[in-house]
mmCIF file of C-alpha atoms in Angstrom:
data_model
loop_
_atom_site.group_PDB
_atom_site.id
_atom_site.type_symbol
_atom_site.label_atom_id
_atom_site.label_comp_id
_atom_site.label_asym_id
_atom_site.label_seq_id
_atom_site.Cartn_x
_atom_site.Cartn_y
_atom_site.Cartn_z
ATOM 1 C CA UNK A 15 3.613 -11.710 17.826
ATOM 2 C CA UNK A 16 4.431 -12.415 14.229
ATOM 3 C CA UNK A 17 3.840 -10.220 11.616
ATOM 4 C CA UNK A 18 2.236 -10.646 7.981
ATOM 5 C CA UNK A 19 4.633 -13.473 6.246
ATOM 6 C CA UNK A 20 4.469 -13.981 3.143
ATOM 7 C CA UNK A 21 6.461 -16.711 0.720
ATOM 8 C CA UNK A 22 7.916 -17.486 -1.394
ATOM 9 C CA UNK A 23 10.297 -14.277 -1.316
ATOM 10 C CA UNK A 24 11.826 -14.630 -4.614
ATOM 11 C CA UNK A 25 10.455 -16.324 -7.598
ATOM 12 C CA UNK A 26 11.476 -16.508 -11.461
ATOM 13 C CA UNK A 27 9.850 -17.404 -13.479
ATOM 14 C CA UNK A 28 8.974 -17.996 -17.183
ATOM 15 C CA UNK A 29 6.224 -16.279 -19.538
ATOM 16 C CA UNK A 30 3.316 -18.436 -19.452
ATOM 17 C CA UNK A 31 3.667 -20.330 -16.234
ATOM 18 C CA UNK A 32 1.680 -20.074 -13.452
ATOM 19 C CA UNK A 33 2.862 -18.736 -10.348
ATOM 20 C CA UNK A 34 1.261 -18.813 -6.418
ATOM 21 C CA UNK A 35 1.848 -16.591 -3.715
ATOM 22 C CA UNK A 36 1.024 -17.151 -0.349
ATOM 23 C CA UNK A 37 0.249 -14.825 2.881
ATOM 24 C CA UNK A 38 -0.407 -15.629 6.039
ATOM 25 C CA UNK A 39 -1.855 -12.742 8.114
ATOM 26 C CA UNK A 40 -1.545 -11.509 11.882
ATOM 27 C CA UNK A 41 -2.926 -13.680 14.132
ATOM 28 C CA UNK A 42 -6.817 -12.119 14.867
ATOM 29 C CA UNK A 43 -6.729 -10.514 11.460
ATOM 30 C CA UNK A 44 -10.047 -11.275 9.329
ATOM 31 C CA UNK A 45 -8.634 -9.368 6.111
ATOM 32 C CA UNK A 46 -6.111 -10.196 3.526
ATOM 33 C CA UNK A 47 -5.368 -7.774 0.982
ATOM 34 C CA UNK A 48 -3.170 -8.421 -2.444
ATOM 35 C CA UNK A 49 -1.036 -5.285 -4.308
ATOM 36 C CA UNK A 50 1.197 -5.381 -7.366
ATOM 37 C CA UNK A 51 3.730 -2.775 -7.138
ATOM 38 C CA UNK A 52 6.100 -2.315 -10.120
ATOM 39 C CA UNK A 53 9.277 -0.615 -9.685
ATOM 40 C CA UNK A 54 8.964 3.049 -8.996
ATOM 41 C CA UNK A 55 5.554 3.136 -8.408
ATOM 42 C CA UNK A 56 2.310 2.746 -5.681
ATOM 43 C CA UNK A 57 1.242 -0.355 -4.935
ATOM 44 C CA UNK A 58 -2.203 -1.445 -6.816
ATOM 45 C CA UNK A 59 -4.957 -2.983 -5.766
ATOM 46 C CA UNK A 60 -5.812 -6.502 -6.588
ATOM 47 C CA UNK A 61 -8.052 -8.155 -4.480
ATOM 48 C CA UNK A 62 -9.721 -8.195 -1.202
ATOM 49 C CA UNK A 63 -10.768 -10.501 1.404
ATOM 50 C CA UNK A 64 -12.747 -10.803 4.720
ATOM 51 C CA UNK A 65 -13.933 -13.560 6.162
ATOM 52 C CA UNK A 66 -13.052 -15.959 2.858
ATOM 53 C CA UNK A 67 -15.097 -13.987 0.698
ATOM 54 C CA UNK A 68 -14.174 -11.498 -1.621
ATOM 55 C CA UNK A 69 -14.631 -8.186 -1.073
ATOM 56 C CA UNK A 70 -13.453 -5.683 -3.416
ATOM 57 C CA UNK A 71 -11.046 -6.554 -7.050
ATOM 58 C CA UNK A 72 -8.947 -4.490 -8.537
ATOM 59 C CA UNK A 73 -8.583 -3.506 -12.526
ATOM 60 C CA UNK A 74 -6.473 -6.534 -13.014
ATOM 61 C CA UNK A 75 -7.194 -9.671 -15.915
ATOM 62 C CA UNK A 76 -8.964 -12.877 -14.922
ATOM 63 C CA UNK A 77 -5.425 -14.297 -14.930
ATOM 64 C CA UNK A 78 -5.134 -13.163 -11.561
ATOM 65 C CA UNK A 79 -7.131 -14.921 -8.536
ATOM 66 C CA UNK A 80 -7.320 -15.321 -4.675
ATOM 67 C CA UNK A 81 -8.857 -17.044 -2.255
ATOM 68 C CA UNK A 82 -8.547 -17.133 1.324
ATOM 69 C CA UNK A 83 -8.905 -20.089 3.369
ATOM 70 C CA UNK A 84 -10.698 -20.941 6.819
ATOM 71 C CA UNK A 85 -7.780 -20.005 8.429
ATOM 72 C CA UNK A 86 -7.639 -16.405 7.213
ATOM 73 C CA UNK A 87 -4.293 -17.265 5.222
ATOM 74 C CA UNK A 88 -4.262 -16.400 1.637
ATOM 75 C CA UNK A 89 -3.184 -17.243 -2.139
ATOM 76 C CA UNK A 90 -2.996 -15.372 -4.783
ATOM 77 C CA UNK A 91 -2.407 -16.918 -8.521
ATOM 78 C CA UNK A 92 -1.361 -15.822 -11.789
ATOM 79 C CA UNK A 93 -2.144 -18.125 -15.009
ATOM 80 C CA UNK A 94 -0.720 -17.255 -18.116
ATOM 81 C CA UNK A 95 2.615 -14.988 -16.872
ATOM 82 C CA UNK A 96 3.743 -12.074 -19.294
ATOM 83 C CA UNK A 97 6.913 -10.265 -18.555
ATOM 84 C CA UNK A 98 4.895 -7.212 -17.407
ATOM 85 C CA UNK A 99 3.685 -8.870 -14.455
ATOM 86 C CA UNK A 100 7.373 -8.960 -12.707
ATOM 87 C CA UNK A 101 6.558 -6.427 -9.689
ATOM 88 C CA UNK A 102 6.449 -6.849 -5.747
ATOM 89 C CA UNK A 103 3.609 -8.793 -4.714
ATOM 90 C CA UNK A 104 2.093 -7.110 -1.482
ATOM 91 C CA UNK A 105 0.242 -8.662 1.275
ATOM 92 C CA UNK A 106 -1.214 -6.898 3.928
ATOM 93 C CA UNK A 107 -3.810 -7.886 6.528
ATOM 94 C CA UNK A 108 -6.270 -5.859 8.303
ATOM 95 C CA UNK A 109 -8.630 -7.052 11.679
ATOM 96 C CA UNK A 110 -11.706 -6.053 9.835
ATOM 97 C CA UNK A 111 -13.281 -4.473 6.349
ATOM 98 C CA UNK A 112 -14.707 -0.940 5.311
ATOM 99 C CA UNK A 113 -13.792 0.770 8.941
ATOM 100 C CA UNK A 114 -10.868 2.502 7.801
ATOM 101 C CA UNK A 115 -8.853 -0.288 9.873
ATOM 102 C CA UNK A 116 -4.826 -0.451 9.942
ATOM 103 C CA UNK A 117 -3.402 -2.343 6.826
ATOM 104 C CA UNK A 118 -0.013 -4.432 8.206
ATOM 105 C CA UNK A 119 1.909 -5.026 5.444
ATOM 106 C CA UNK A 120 4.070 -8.312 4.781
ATOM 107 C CA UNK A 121 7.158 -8.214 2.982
ATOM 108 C CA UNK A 122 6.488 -9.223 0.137
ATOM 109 C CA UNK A 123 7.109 -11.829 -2.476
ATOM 110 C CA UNK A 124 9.479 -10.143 -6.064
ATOM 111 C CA UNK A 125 8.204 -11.877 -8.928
ATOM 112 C CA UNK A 126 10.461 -11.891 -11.915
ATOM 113 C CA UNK A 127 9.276 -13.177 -14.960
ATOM 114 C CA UNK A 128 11.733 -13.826 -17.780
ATOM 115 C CA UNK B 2 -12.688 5.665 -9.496
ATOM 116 C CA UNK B 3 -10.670 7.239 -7.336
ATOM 117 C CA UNK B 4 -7.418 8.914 -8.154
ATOM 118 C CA UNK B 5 -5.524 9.817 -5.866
ATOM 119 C CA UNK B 6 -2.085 12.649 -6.723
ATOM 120 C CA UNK B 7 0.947 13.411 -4.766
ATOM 121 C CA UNK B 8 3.118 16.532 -5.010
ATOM 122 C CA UNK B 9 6.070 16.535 -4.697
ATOM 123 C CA UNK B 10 7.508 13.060 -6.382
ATOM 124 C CA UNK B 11 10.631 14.010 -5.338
ATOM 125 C CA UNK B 12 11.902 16.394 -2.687
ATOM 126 C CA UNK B 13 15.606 16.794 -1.345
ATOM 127 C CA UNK B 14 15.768 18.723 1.505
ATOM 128 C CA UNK B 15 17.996 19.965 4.722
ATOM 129 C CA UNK B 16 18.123 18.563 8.157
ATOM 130 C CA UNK B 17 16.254 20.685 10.235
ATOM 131 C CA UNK B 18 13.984 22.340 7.402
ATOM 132 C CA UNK B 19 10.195 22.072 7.500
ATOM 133 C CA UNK B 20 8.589 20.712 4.397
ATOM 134 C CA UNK B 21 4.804 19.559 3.596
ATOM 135 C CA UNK B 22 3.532 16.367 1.137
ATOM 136 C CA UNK B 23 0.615 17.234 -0.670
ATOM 137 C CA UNK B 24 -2.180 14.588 -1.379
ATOM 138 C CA UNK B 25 -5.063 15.368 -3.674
ATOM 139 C CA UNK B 26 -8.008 12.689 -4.839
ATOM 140 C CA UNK B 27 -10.396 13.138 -6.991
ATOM 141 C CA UNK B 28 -13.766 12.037 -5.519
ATOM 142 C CA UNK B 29 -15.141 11.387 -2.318
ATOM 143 C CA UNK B 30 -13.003 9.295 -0.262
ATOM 144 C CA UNK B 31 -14.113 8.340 3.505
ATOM 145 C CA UNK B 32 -10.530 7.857 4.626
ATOM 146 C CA UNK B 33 -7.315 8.853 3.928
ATOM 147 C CA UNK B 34 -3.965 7.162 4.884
ATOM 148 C CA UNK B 35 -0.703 7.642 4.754
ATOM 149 C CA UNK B 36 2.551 5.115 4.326
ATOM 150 C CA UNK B 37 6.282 4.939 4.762
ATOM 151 C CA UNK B 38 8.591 2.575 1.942
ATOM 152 C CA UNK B 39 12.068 2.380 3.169
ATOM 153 C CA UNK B 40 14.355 1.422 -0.654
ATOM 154 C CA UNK B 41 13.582 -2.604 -1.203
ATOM 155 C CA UNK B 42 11.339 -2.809 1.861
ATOM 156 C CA UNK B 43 7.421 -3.138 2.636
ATOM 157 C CA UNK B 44 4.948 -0.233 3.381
ATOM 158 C CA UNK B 45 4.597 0.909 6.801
ATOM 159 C CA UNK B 46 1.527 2.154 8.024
ATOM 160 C CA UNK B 47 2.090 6.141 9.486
ATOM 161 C CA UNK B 48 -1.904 7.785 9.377
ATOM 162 C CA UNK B 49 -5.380 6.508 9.145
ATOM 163 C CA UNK B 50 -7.083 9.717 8.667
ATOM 164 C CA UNK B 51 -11.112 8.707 9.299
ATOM 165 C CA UNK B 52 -12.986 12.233 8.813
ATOM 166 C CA UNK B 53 -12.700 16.208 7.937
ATOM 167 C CA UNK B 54 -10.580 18.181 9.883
ATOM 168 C CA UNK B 55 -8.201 15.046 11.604
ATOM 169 C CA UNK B 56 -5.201 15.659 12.349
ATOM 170 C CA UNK B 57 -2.581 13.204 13.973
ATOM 171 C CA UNK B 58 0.953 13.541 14.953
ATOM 172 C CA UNK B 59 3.636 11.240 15.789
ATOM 173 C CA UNK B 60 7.204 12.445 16.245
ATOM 174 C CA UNK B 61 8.112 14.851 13.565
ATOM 175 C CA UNK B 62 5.131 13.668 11.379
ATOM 176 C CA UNK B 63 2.138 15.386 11.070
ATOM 177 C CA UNK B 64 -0.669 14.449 8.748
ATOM 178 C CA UNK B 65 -4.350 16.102 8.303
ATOM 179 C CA UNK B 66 -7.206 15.843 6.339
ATOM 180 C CA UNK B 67 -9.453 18.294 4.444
ATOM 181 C CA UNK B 68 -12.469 16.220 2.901
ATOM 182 C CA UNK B 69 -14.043 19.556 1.288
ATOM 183 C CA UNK B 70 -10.874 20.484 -0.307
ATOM 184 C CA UNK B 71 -9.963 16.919 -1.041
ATOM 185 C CA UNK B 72 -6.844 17.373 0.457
ATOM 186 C CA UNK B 73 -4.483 15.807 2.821
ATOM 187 C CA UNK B 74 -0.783 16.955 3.978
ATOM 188 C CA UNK B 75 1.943 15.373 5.355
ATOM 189 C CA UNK B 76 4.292 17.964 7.041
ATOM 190 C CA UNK B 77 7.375 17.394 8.444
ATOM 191 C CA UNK B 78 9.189 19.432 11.072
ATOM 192 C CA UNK B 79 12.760 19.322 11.527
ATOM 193 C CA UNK B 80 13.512 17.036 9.331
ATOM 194 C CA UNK B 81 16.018 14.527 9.876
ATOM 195 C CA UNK B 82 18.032 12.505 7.838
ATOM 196 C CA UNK B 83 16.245 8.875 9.439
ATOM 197 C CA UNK B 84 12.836 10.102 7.289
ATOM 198 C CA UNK B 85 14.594 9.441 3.950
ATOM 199 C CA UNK B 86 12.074 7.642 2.232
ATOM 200 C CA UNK B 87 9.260 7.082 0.015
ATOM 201 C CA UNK B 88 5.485 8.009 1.661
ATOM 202 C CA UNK B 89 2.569 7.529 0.224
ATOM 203 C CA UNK B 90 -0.917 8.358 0.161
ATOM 204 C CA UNK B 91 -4.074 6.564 -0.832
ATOM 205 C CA UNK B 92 -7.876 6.657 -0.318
ATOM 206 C CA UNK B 93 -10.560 4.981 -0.518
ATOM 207 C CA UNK B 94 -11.793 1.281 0.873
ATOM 208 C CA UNK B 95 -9.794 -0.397 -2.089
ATOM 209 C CA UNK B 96 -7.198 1.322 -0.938
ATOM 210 C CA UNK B 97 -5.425 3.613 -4.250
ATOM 211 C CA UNK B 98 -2.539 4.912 -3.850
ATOM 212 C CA UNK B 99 -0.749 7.968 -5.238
ATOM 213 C CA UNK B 100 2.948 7.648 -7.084
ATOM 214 C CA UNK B 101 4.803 8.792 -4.160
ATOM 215 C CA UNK B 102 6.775 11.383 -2.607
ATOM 216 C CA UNK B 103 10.160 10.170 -2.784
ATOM 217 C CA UNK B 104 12.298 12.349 0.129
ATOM 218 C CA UNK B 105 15.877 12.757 0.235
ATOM 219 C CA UNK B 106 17.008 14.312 3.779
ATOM 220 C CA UNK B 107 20.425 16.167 3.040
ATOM 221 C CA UNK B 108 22.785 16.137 6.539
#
């Protein structure tokens, strides 16, 4: 069975574009959950979904958004890009929310943002 | 919030020494898990840790959980040079996760 994909898997881009990443979750998984993690350290939270709704946000601006769709796939955009926001964009999906459930992890998408 | 500290953030050690990860956070945190970061790769998921007093093992990992001290270790027995890597912790339903343990296995 496929794991958590996630594309594109390399994007550059340039301050104050806009940028979407996309994850697509095991197949039975409800949850989709997004992390930034910049070089050298833990991944952050950014947002959370279950069942197309959102479920928990991170400390991150309203540039950054989500949604997930009826298939349990997700996006996740960035308006506005500033060079800080170059990191590794983490996906991971989950079967359910708040149960202390497995996180699978995709592989994530490396934004670079000149 | 939550904040969740690893010591140490970096640790070179021996094959075949024993060696523990320590994992403190600050406030109450149902669960406690624990993942692996191989250099340019995703996390992998080691421990789900779901109450006081857990402990799980797999291979040479072993991870537990002490919700009264606020405390979790990750102790590793033998140690190899295959567990080079980063491991993490992090707590709480959003998930926060400390800076790291970043472990060097000498041969």
């Amino acid at each position: 069975d496929a794991g958590v994909t996630q594309s594109p898997t390399h994007l550059i881009k340039t301050r104050g574009q806009h940028v979407t990443l996309r994850c697509s979750p095991i197949s039975g998984h409800k949850s989709v959950s997004w992390y930034q993690q910049v070089l050298g350290q833990g991944p952050q939270f950014i947002f959370q979904y279950y069942e197309k709704e959102e479920r928990g946000r991170g400390n991150f601006p309203d540039r950054f958004s989500a949604r997930q769709f009826p298939n349990y796939s997700s996006e996740l955009n960035v308006n506005a890009l500033l060079l800080g926001d170059s990191a590794l964009y983490l996906c991971a999906s989950s079967l359910g929310w708040g149960q202390g459930e497995t996180q699978y992890f995709g592989p994530g998408t490396r934004l670079l943002v000149l | 919030e939550l904040k969740v500290e690893q010591n140490p953030l970096f640790l070179s050690m021996q094959e075949g020494k024993n060696y523990t990860i320590y994992c403190n956070y600050s406030t109450t945190s149902d669960r406690l898990y624990w993942y692996r970061q191989d250099p340019g790769k995703s996390l992998e998921s080691l421990f789900v840790l779901l109450s006081n007093g857990a402990v799980k093992q797999e291979g040479r990992l072993m991870a537990s959980l002490d919700t009264k001290a606020r405390l979790s270790t990750l102790h590793i027995t033998a140690a190899v040079h295959d567990l080079s890597a980063t491991y993490f912790c992090a707590g709480d339903d959003k998930i926060i996760f400390g800076k790291g343990t970043r472990l060097h296995i000498l041969p």
